[in-house]
Structure formats: C-alpha cells, structure tokens
Coordinates of C-alpha atoms in Angstrom, one line a residue:
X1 CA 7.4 12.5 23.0
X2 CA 6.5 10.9 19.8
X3 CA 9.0 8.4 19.5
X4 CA 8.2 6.8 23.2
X5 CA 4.5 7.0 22.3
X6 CA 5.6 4.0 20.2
X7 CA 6.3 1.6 22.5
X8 CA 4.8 -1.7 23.0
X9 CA 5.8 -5.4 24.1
X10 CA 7.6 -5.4 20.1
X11 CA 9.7 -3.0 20.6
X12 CA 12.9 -4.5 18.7
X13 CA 10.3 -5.1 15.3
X14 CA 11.0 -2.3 13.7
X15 CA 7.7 -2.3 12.0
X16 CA 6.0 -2.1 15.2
X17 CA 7.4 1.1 16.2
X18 CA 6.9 2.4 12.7
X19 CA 3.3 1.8 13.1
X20 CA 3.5 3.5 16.6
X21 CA 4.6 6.1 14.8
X22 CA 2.2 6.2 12.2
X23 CA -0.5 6.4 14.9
X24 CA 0.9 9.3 16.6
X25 CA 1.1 11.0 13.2
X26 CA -2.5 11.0 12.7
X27 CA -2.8 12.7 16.7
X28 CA -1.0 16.0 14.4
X29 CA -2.8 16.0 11.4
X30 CA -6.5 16.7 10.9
X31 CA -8.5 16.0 7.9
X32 CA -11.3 18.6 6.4
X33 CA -14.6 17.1 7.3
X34 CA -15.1 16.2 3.1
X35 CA -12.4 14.1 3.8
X36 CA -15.0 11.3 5.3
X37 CA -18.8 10.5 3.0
X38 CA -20.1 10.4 6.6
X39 CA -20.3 11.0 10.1
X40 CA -19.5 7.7 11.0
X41 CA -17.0 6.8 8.3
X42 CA -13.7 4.6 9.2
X43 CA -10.2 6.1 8.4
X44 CA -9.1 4.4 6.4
X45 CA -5.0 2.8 5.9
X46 CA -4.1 2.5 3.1
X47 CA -0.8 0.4 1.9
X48 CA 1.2 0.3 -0.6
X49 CA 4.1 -1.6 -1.8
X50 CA 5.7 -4.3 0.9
X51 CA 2.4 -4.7 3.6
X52 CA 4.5 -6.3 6.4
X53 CA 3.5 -3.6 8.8
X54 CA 0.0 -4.8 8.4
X55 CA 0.0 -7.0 11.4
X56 CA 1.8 -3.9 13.8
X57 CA -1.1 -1.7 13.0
X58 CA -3.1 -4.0 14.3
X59 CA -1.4 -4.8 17.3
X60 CA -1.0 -1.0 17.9
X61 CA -4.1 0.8 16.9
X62 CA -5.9 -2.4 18.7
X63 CA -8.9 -0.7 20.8
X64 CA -7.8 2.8 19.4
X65 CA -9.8 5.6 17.3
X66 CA -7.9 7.5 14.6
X67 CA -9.6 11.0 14.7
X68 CA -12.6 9.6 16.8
X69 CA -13.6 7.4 14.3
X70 CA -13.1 3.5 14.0
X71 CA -10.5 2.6 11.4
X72 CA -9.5 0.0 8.9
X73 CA -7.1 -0.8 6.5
X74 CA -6.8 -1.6 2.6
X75 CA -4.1 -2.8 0.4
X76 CA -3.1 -1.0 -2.9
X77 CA -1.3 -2.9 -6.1
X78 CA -1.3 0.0 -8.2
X79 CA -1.7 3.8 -7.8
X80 CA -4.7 3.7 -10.2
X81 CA -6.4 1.5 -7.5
X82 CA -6.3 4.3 -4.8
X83 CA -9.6 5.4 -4.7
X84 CA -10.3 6.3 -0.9
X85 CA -7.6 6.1 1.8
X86 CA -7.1 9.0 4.7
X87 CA -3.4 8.0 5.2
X88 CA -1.2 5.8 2.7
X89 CA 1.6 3.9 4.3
X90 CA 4.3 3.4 0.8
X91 CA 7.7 1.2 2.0
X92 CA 9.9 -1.1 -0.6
X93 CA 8.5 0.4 -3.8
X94 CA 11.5 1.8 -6.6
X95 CA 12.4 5.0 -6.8
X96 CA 10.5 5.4 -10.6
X97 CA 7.3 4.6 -9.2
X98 CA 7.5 7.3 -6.5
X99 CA 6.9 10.3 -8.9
X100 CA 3.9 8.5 -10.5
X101 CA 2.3 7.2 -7.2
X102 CA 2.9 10.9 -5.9
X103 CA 0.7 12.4 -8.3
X104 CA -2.1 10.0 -8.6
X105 CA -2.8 11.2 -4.6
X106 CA -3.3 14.8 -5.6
X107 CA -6.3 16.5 -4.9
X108 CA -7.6 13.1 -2.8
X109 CA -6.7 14.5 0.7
X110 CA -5.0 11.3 1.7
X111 CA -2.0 11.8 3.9
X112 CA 1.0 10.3 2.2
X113 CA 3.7 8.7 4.8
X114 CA 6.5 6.6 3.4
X115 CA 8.8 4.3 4.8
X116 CA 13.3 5.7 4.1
X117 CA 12.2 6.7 0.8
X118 CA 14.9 8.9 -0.7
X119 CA 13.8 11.9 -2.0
X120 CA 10.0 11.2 -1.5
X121 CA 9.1 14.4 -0.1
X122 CA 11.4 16.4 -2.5
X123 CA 8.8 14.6 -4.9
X124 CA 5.9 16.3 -3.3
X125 CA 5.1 13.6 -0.7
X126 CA 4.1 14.7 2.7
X127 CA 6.2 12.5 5.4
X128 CA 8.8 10.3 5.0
X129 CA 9.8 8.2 8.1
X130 CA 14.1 8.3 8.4
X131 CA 16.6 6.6 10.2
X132 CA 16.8 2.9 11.8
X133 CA 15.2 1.3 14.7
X134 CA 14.8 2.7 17.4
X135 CA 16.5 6.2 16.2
X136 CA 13.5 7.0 13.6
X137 CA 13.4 10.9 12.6
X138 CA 11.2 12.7 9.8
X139 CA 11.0 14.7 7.1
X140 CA 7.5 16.7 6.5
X141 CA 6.3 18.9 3.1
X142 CA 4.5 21.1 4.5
X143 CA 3.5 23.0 1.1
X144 CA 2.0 19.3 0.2
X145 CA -0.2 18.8 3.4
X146 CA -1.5 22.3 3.0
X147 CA -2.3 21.7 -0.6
X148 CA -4.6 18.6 0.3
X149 CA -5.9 20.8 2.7
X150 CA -4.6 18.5 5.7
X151 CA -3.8 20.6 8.9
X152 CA -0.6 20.1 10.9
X153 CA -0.1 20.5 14.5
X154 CA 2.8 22.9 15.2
X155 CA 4.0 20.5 17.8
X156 CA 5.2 18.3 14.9
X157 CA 7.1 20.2 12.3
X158 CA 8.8 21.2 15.3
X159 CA 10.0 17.7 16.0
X160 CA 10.5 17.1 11.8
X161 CA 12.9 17.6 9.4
X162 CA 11.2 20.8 6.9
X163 CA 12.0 19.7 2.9
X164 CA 10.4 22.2 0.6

C-alpha cells in the first residue's frame, strides 16, 4: 500500500509522509537509461518553490537507493536554473508560475510532482499530490510521463486519480 509505505517515527509532519510518498513514487516510475550521463550517476531531487520537505527526504530516503543509484538533492530559484533533476518536488509556488515552470521541464525527462497544486496536471504536469495529512490521494498525466519517455507501473495509475 503506498500510503503505509510512508510511515516513519514523523508521522503527524505532514512533510514527512509527503516525502514517503515521493519515495514510493520513484518505486513506479522508471527513467530511459539517457536519463543518467553515467552508470553511476545520482538521482537527482530537485525542489522548487517552499524546500521545507528537504529535511524529510533525508530522514526517509536515509540508507535508501532511488532506482539503484545513490541520490541527492538540489534547490531551484527559477525554472531557467533547472538544468538536471530526475524528479522535481514544486509546493507554495502561484498559480502563474505553474504554466511557465511546466514548460521549461519539456523534453528534460524529469518527473514533475507537485505539492495541492490546483490544476497542475491539467497544465501538463505529471503528479500532483491531493488531500491533507494523513488522507493524501493523486492525480497522474499519463500523456505527460509518456511524452518524457518516463514509464509508469500499472500498479499506480490504478491507485491515482487519471487527468488528461
């Protein structure tokens, strides 16, 4: 079950079991091998807008691979400063910034996950965590994953929320 995979000792943070979820996202998804310069590449988290999930990730993914590779994360002020992420976290950021953040990820294979964003995926982003602690749900684009050439498990659209 994806949302108790998210568990820890944190459980009423809510940023800690958005991070759990983030994690188990990544268990669903794979990446072409371009995706990564080299065998031995990090995946690489990227964040955008309000970062205070940055100390959950680490608290979760602690001791953890993301795709059997070692993983790390970078912080994002603008969307021309996205250069090479795997998965972009985007929370607190306005609702006229979505469309142009949106596009500047095309063509980079970087899964797009954003935190209650209304209308992100409508906008042609790829996951879009819903709901409040501890009742999260999601939405998926499926069109926008299989445009960036990122595979999706079956297991989770059937758990998701389908927005075309």
């Amino acid at each position: 079950n994806l949302r108790l995979m998210a568990l820890n000792e944190n459980i009423a943070d809510p940023e800690y079991v958005k991070a759990g979820y983030i994690f188990n996202l990544t268990q669903f998804i794979y990446w072409p091998r371009n995706a990564f310069n080299f065998s031995v590449s990090p995946f690489i988290i990227g964040l955008y807008g309000n970062q205070k999930i940055d100390k959950a990730l680490y608290s979760n993914f602690r001791n953890k691979k993301i795709q059997d590779r070692e993983w790390k994360t970078e912080i994002y002020q603008s969307p021309e400063s996205i250069r090479h992420c795997h998965l972009l976290f985007i929370s607190g950021i306005a609702t006229n910034e979505r469309r142009q953040l949106i596009s500047s990820l095309l063509n980079k294979r970087i899964l797009s996950i954003a935190d209650n964003l209304d209308g992100f995926c409508q906008l042609g982003g790829m996951i879009n965590l819903v709901g409040s602690n501890p009742n999260y749900g999601f939405h998926i684009n499926l069109k926008s994953l299989k445009n960036e050439k990122l595979a999706v498990l079956p297991e989770l659209t059937e758990l998701a929320t389908l927005i075309d």
